Short mmCIF file of C-alpha atoms in Angstrom, two decimals:
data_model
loop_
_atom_site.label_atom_id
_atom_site.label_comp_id
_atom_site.label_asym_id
_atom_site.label_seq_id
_atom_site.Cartn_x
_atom_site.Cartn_y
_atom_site.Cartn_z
CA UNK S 265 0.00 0.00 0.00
CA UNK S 266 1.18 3.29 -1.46
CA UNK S 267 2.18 6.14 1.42
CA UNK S 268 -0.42 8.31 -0.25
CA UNK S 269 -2.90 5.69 0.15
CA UNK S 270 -2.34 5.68 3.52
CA UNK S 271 -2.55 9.33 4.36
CA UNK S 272 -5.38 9.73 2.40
CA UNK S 273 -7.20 6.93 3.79
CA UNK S 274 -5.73 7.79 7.94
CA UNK S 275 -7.27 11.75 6.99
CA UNK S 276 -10.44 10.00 5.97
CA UNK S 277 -11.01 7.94 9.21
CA UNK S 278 -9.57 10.29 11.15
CA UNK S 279 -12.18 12.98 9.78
CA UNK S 280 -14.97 10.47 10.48
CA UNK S 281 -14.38 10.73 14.58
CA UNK S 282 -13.23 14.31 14.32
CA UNK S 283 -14.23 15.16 17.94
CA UNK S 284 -12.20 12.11 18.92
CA UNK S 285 -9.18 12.89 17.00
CA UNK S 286 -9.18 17.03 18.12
CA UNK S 287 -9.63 15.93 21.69
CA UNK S 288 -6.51 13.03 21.14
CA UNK S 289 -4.60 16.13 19.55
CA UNK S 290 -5.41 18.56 22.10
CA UNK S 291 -3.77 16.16 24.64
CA UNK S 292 -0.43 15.83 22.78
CA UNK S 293 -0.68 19.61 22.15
CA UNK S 294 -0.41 20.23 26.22
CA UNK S 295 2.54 17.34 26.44
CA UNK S 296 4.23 18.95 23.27
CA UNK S 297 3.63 22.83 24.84
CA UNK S 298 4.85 21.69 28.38
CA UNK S 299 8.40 20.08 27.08
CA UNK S 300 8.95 23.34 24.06
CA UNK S 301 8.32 25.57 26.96
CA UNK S 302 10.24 23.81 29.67
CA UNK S 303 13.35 23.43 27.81
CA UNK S 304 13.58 26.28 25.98
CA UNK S 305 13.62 28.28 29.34
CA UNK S 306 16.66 26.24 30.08
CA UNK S 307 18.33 27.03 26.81
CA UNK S 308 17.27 30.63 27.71
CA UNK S 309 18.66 30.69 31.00
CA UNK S 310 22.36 28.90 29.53
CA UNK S 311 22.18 31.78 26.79
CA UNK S 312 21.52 34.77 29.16
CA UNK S 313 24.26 33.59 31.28
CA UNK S 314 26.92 33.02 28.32
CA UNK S 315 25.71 36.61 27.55
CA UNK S 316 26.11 38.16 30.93
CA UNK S 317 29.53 36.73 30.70
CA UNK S 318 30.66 37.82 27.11
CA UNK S 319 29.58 41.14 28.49
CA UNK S 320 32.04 41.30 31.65
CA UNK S 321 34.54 40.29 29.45
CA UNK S 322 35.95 38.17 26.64
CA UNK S 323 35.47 34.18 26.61
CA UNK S 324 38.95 34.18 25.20
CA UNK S 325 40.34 35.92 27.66
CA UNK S 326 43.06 34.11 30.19
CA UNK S 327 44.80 35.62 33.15
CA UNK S 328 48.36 34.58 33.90
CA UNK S 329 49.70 34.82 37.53
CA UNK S 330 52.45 33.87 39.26
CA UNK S 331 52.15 30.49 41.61
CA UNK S 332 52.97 32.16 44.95
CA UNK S 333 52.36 28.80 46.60
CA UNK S 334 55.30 26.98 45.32
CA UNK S 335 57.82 26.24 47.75
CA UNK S 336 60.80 24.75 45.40
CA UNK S 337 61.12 26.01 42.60
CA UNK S 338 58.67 29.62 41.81
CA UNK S 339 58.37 30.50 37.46
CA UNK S 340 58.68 33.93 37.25
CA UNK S 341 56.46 35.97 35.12
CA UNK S 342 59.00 37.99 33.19
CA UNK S 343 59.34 39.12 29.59
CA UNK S 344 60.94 35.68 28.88
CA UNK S 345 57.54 33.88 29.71
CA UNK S 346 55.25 36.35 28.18
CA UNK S 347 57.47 36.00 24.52
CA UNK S 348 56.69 32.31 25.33
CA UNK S 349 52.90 32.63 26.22
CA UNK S 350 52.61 35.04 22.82
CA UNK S 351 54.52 32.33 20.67
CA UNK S 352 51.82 29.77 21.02
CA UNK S 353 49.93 28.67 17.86
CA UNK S 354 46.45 29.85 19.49
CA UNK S 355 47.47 32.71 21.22
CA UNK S 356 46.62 35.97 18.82
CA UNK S 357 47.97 38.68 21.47
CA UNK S 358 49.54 38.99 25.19
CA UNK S 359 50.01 41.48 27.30
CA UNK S 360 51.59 42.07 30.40
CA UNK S 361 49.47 43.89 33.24
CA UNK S 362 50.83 46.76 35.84
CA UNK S 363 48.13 47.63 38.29
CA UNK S 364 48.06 50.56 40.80
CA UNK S 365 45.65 53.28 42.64
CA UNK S 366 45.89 56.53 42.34
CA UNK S 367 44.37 59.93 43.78
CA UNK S 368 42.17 62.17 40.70
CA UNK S 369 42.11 66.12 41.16
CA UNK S 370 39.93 67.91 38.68
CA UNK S 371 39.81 71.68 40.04
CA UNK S 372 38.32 71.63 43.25
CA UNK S 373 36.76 68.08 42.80
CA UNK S 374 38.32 65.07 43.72
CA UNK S 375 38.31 61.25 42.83
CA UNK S 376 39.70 59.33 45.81
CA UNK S 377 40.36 56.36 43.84
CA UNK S 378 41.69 55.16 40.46
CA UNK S 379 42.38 52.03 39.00
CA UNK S 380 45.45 52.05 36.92
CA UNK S 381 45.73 49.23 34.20
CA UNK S 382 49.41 49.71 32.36
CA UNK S 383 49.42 47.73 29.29
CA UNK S 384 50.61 46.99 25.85
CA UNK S 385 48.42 49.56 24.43
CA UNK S 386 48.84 47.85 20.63
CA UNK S 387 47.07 45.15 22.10
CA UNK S 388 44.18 47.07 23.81
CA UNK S 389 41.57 46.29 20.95
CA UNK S 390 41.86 42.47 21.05
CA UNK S 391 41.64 42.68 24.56
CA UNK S 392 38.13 44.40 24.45
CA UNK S 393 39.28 47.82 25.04
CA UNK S 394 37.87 50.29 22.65
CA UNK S 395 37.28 53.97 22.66
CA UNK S 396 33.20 54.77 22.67
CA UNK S 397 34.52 58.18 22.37
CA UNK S 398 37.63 59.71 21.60
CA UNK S 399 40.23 57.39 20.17
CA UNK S 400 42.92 55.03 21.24
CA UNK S 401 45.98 55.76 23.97
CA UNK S 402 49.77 56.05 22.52
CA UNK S 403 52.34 56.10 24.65
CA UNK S 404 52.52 60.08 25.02
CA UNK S 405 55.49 61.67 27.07
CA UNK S 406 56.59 60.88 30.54
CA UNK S 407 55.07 63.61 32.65
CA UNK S 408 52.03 63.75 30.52
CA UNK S 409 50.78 60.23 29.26
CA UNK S 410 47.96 59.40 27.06
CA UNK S 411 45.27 57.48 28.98
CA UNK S 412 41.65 56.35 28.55
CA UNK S 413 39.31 55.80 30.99
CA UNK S 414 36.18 54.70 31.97
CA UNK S 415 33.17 56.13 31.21
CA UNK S 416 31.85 55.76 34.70
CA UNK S 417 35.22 58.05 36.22
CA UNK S 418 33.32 61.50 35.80
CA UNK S 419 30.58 60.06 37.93
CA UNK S 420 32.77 59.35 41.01
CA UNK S 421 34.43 62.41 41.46
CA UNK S 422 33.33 64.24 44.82
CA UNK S 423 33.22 67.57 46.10
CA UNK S 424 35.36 67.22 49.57
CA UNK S 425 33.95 70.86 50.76
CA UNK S 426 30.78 69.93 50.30
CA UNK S 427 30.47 66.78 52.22
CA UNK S 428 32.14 64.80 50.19
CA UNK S 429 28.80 64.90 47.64
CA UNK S 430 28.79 63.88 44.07
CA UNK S 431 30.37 66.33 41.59
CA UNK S 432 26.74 66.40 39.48
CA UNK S 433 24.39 68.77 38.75
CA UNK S 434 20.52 69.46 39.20
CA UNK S 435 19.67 66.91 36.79
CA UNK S 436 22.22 64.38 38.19
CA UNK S 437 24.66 64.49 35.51
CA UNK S 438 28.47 64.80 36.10
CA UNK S 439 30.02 67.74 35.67
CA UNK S 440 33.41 66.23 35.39
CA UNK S 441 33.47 65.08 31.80
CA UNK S 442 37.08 63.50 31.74
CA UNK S 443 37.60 63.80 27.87
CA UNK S 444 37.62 67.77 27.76
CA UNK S 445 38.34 68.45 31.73
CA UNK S 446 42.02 69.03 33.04
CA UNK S 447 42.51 66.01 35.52
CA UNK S 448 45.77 65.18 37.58
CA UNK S 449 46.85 62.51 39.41
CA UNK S 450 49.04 62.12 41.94
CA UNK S 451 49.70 58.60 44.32
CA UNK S 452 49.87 60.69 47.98
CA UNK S 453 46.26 61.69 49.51
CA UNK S 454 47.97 64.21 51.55
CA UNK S 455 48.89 66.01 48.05
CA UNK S 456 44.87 65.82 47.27
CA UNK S 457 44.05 67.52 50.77
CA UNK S 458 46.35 70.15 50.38
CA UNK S 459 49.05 69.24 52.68
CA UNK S 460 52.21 70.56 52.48
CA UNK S 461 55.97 69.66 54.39
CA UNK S 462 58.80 72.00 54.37
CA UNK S 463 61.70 71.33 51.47
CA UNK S 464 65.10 71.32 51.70
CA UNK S 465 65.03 74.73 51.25
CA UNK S 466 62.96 75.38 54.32
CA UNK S 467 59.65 76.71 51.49
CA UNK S 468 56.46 74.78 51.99
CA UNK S 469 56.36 72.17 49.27
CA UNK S 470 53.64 69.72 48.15
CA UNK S 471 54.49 66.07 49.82
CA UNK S 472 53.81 64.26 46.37
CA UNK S 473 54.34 65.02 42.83
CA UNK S 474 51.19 65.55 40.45
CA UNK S 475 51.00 64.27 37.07
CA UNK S 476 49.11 65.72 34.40
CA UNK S 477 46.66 63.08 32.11
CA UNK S 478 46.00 63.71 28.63
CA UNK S 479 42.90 61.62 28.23
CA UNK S 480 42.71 60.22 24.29
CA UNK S 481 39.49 58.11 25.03
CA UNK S 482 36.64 56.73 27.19
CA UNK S 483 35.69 53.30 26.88
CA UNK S 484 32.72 50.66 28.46
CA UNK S 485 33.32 49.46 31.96
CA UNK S 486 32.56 45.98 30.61
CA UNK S 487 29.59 45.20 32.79
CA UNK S 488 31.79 46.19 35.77
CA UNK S 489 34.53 44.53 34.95
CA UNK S 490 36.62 47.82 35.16
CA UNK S 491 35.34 50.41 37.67
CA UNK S 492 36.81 54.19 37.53
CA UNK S 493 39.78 52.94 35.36
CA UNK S 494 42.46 54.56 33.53
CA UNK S 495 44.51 52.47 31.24
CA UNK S 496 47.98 53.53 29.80
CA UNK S 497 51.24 52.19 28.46
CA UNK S 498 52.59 50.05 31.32
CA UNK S 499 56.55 51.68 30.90
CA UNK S 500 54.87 55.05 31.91
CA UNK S 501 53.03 53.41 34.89
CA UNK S 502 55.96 51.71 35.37
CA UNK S 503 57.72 54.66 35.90
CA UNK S 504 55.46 56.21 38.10
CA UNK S 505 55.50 53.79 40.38
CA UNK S 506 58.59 53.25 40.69
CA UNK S 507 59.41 57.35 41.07
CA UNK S 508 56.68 56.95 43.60
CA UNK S 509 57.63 53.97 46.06
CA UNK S 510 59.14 54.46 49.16
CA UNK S 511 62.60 52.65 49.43
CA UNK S 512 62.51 49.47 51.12
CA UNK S 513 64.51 47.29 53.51
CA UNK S 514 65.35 43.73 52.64
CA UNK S 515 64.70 41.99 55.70
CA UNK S 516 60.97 43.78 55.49
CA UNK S 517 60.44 42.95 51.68
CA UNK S 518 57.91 39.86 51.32
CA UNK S 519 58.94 36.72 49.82
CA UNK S 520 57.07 37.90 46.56
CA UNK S 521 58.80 41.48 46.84
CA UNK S 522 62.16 39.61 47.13
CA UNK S 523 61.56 37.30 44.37
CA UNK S 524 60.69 40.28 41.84
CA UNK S 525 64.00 42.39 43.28
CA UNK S 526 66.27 39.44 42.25
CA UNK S 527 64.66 39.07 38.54
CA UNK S 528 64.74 42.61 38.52
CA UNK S 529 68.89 42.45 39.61
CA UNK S 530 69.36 39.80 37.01
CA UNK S 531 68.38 41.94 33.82
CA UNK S 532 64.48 41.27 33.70
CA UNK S 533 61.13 42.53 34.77
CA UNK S 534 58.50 40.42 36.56
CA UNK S 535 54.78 41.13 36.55
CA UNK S 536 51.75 40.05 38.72
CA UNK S 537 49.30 39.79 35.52
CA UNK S 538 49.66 38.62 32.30
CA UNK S 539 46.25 38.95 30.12
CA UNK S 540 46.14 36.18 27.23
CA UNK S 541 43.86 36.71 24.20
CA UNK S 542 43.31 33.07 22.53
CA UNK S 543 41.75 32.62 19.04
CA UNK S 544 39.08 30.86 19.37
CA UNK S 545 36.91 29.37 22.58
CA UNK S 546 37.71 25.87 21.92
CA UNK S 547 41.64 26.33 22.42
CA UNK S 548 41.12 28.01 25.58
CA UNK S 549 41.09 24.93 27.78
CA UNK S 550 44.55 23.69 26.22
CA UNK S 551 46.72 26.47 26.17
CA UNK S 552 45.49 27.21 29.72
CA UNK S 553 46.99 23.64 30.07
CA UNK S 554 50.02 24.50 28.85
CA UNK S 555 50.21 27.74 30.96
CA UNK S 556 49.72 26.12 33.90
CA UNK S 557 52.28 22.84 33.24
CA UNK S 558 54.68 25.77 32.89
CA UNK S 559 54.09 26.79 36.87
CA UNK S 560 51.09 29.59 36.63
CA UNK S 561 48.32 30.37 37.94
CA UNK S 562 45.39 31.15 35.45
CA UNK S 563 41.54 31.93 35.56
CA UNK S 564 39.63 32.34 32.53
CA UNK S 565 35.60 32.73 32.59
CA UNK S 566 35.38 29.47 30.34
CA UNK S 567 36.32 27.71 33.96
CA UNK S 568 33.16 29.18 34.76
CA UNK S 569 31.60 28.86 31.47
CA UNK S 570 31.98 24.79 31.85
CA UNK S 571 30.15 24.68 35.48
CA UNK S 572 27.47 27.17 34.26
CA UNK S 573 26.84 24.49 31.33
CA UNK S 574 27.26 21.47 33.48
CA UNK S 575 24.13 23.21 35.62
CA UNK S 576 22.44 24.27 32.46
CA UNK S 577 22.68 20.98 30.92
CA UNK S 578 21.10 19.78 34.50
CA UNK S 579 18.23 22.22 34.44
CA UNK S 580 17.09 21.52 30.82
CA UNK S 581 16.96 17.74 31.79
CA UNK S 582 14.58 18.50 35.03
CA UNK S 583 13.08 20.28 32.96
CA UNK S 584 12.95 17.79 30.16
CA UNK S 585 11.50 15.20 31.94
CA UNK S 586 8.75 17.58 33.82
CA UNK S 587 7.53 17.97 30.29
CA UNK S 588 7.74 14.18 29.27
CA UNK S 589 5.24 13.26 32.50
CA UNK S 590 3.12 15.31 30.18
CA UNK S 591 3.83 13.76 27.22
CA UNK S 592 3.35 10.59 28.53
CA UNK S 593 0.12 11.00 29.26
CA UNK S 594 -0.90 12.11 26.05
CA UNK S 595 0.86 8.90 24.85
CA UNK S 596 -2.10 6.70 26.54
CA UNK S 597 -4.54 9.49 25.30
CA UNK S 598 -3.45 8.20 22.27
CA UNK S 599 -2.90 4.37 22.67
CA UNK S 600 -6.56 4.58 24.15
CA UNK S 601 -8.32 6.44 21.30
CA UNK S 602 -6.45 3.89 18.88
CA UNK S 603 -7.53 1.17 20.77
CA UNK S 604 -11.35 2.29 21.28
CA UNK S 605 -11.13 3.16 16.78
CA UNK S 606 -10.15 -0.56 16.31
CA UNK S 607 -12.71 -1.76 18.51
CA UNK S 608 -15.49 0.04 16.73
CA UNK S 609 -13.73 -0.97 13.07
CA UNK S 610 -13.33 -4.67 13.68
CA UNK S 611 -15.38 -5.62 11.16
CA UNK S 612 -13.49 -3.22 8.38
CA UNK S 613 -10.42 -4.99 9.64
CA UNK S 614 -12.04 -8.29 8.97
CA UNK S 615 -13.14 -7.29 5.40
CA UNK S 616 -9.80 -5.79 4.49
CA UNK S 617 -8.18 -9.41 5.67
CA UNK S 618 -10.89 -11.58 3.63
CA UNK S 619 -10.11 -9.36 0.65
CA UNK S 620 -5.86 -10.22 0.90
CA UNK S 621 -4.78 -7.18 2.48
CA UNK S 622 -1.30 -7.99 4.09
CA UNK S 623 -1.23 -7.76 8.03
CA UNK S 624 1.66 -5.24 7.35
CA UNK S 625 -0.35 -2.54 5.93
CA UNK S 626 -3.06 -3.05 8.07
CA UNK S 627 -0.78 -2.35 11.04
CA UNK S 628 0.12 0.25 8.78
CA UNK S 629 -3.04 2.21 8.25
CA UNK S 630 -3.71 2.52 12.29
CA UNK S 631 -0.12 3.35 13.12
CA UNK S 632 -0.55 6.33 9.91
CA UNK S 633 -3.62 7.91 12.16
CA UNK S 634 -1.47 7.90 15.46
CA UNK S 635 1.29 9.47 13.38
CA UNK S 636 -1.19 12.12 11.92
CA UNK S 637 -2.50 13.07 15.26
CA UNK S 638 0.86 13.33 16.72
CA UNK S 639 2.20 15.65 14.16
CA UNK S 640 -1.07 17.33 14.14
CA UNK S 641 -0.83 17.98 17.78
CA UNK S 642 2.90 18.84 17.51
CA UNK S 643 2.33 21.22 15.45
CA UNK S 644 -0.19 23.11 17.38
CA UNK S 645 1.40 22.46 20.53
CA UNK S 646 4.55 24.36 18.83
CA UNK S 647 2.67 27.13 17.89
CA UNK S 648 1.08 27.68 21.57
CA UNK S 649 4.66 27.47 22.87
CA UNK S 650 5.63 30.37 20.58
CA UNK S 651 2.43 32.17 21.79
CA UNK S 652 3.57 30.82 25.92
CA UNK S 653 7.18 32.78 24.86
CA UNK S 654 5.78 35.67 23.66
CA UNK S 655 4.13 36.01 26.98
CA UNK S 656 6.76 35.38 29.79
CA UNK S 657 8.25 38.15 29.41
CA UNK S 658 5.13 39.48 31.41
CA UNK S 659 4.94 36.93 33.39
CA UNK S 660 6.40 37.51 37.19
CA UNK S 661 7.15 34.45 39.07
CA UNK S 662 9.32 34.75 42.05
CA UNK S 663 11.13 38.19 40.88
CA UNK S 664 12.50 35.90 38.18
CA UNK S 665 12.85 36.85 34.66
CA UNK S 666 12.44 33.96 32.52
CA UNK S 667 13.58 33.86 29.39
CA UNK S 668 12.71 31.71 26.23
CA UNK S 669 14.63 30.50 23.34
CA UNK S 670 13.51 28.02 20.94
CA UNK S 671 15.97 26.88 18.22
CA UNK S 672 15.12 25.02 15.12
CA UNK S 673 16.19 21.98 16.22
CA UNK S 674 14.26 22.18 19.28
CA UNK S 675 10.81 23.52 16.69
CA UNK S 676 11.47 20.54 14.36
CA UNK S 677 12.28 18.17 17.02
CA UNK S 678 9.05 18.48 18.84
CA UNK S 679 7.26 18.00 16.12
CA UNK S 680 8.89 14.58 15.54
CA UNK S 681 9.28 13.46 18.71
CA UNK S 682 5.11 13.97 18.97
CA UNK S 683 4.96 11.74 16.24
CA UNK S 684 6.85 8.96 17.24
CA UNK S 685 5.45 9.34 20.89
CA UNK S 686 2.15 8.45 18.73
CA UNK S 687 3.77 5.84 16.90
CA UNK S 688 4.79 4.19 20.34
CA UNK S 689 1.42 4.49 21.86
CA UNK S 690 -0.23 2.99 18.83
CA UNK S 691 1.73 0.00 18.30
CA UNK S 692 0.25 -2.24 20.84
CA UNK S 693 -2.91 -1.57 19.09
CA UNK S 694 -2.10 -2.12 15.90
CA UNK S 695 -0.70 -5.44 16.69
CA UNK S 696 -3.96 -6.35 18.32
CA UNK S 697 -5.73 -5.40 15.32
CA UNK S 698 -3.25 -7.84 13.45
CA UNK S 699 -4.25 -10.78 15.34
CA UNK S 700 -8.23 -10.29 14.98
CA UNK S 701 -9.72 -13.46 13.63
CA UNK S 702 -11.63 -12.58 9.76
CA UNK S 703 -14.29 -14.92 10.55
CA UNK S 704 -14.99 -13.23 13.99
CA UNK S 705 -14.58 -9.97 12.76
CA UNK S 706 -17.15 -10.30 9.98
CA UNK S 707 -19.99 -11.54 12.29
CA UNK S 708 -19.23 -8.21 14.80
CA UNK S 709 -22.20 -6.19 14.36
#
């Protein structure tokens, strides 16, 4: 028996107990709406969280540190290792990371702190670090750097004869706007109060030197990622700290202090931060591997990335199988209705064997209805879980948003999976129907 035969003849039958066979479709429209809806919350829950991420920073992103625990034998973090790092196949840029804090002084108005990122500014695009306005850092001169900042740093600068208050206006808007104002920084707080010590000379001199920024850009905090920051090349940073730090003792240096001295003695630099940009997502894993096997410390939001997916994973299976207890009881919606239509056509089946039809195609013709009113009701149970998504976003349930994706494999597969849910349900049936006796089936009234 031709397929088309059998659709056409399963659409016939089917059309003939049309009450029965909307009601059996309604059934696996709930089951088919409950798993769509279910899982596609926990596809929309993995996604918002990948996005969250991509938006505090880069996927690709690795930081390097040095293993302070190690007791034998401690890698240092020098220029040697970061030429290393940068030669690997995956890696497409590396910088090394100075960090301080520093005092801001913008006329009378005052930012109390500053976070200072010095870095390879040729790398500062791959690492995320783009101008929103203005344009890009270069190195500048000594005394007079170019920087970019934040666009939140005009917002924390405070009025200290005024309580301390926010430097805004009536409207709330800052009226520091660190692109056009004239800002200077200096690392002593007694320099931003005013303080002032006598010279060598005996005059009254400031007790910390100033340093004038010429601000190129602002850039995006990166969902917090970088609060009130000011990012420059790391030699000028470099040499502020250094002009800045108090001379120190060796017996009071820490082990870490002592370690970085010695590399420093023997002709190179060490640094606390190394930020790794990697190619692609997939090679993170390795060459954080390889990183590590060389004696470092690194932390790169794929380590979260895998345990957010592990619980993902987890929550679209509960969820999974919340939906299937509905599914399954549309499946004996289904193996009943089947079994109540061969009941009442016993005597068709009967005719159909005394006329030659093959027990295969009569199986056939029952398990064709089952698969029409699983599609059937896979269909419409898609199209109420588009309508279900649609609405959640209005939906409040425990100060939760919920949020609903559903992909096309997810669309297509529900569909299918409705079907051969009906299929399953209807094959007990249809072997019963098999196994009816001609003779008996021709005397049923």
């Amino acid at each position: 028996m031709k397929l088309t035969d059998l659709l056409r003849m399963g659409c016939v039958n089917l059309w003939r107990r049309k009450t029965r066979t909307l009601l059996t479709a309604l059934s696996m429209t709930i089951g088919v709406m409950c798993i769509v809806v279910l899982i596609s919350i926990g596809i929309g829950f993995e996604r918002a969280f990948h996005q969250s991420l991509a938006e505090v920073g880069s996927l690709t992103k690795i930081h390097v540190t040095p293993d302070i625990s190690a007791r034998d034998t401690v890698s240092l973090l020098n220029d040697r290792a970061v030429e290393a790092i940068g030669s690997l196949d995956a890696v497409e840029a590396v910088t090394p990371v100075i960090q301080a804090s520093a005092f801001l002084r913008s006329g009378r108005y005052v930012h109390t702190r500053a976070n200072l990122y010095g870095i390879d500014l040729s790398t500062a695009d791959r690492f995320m670090l783009i101008p929103k306005r203005g344009l890009l850092p270069t190195e500048g001169a000594r005394m007079r750097p170019e920087v970019m900042v934040t666009e939140d740093l005009g917002e924390r600068f405070q009025n200290p004869n005024d309580s301390w208050n926010p430097a805004v206006d009536a409207d709330g808007d800052p009226l520091i706007d660190p692109l056009y104002a004239n800002i200077r920084l200096t690392f002593d707080f007694n320099s931003i109060s005013g303080e002032q010590i006598a010279g060598p000379d005996g005059r009254a001199v400031q007790t910390g030197d100033f340093y004038q920024l010429n601000v190129a850009g602002v850039s995006s905090t990166q969902n917090g990622a970088f609060m009130s920051s000011v990012f420059l090349d790391m030699i000028r940073l470099q040499e502020w700290i250094d002009a800045n730090a108090p001379p120190s003792a060796p017996e009071t240096m820490t082990r870490e202090a002592r370690v970085a001295r010695a590399a420093a003695e023997a002709g190179g630099m060490t640094y606390d931060l190394v930020w790794v940009k990697v190619r692609e997502i997939g090679d993170v894993q390795w060459v954080a591997q390889v990183i590590q096997e060389a004696g470092f410390n690194t932390y790169s939001l794929n380590d979260v990335l895998d345990a957010v997916n592990t619980q993902a994973r987890q929550v679209q299976g509960l969820l999974g199988a919340v939906g299937a207890v509905a599914m399954i009881a549309s499946a004996f919606g289904v193996a009943n209705t089947m079994t109540m239509s061969i009941t009442e056509r016993t005597r068709e089946v009967g005719i159909l064997k005394v006329l030659g039809t093959e027990l295969g195609d009569i199986a056939k013709i029952f398990l064709t209805e089952a698969a029409i009113v699983g599609i059937l009701g896979g269909a419409l149970g898609l199209g109420l879980s588009f309508l279900v998504q649609r609405l959640l976003p209005f939906i409040e349930l425990a100060e939760m948003d919920l949020y609903s994706v559903i992909p096309p494999w997810l669309a297509l597969g529900a569909i299918l999976f409705a079907g051969a849910v009906a299929l399953a349900a209807a094959l007990l049936p249809a072997v019963r129907a098999m196994r009816i006796s001609p003779l008996e089936a021709i005397r049923t009234q």
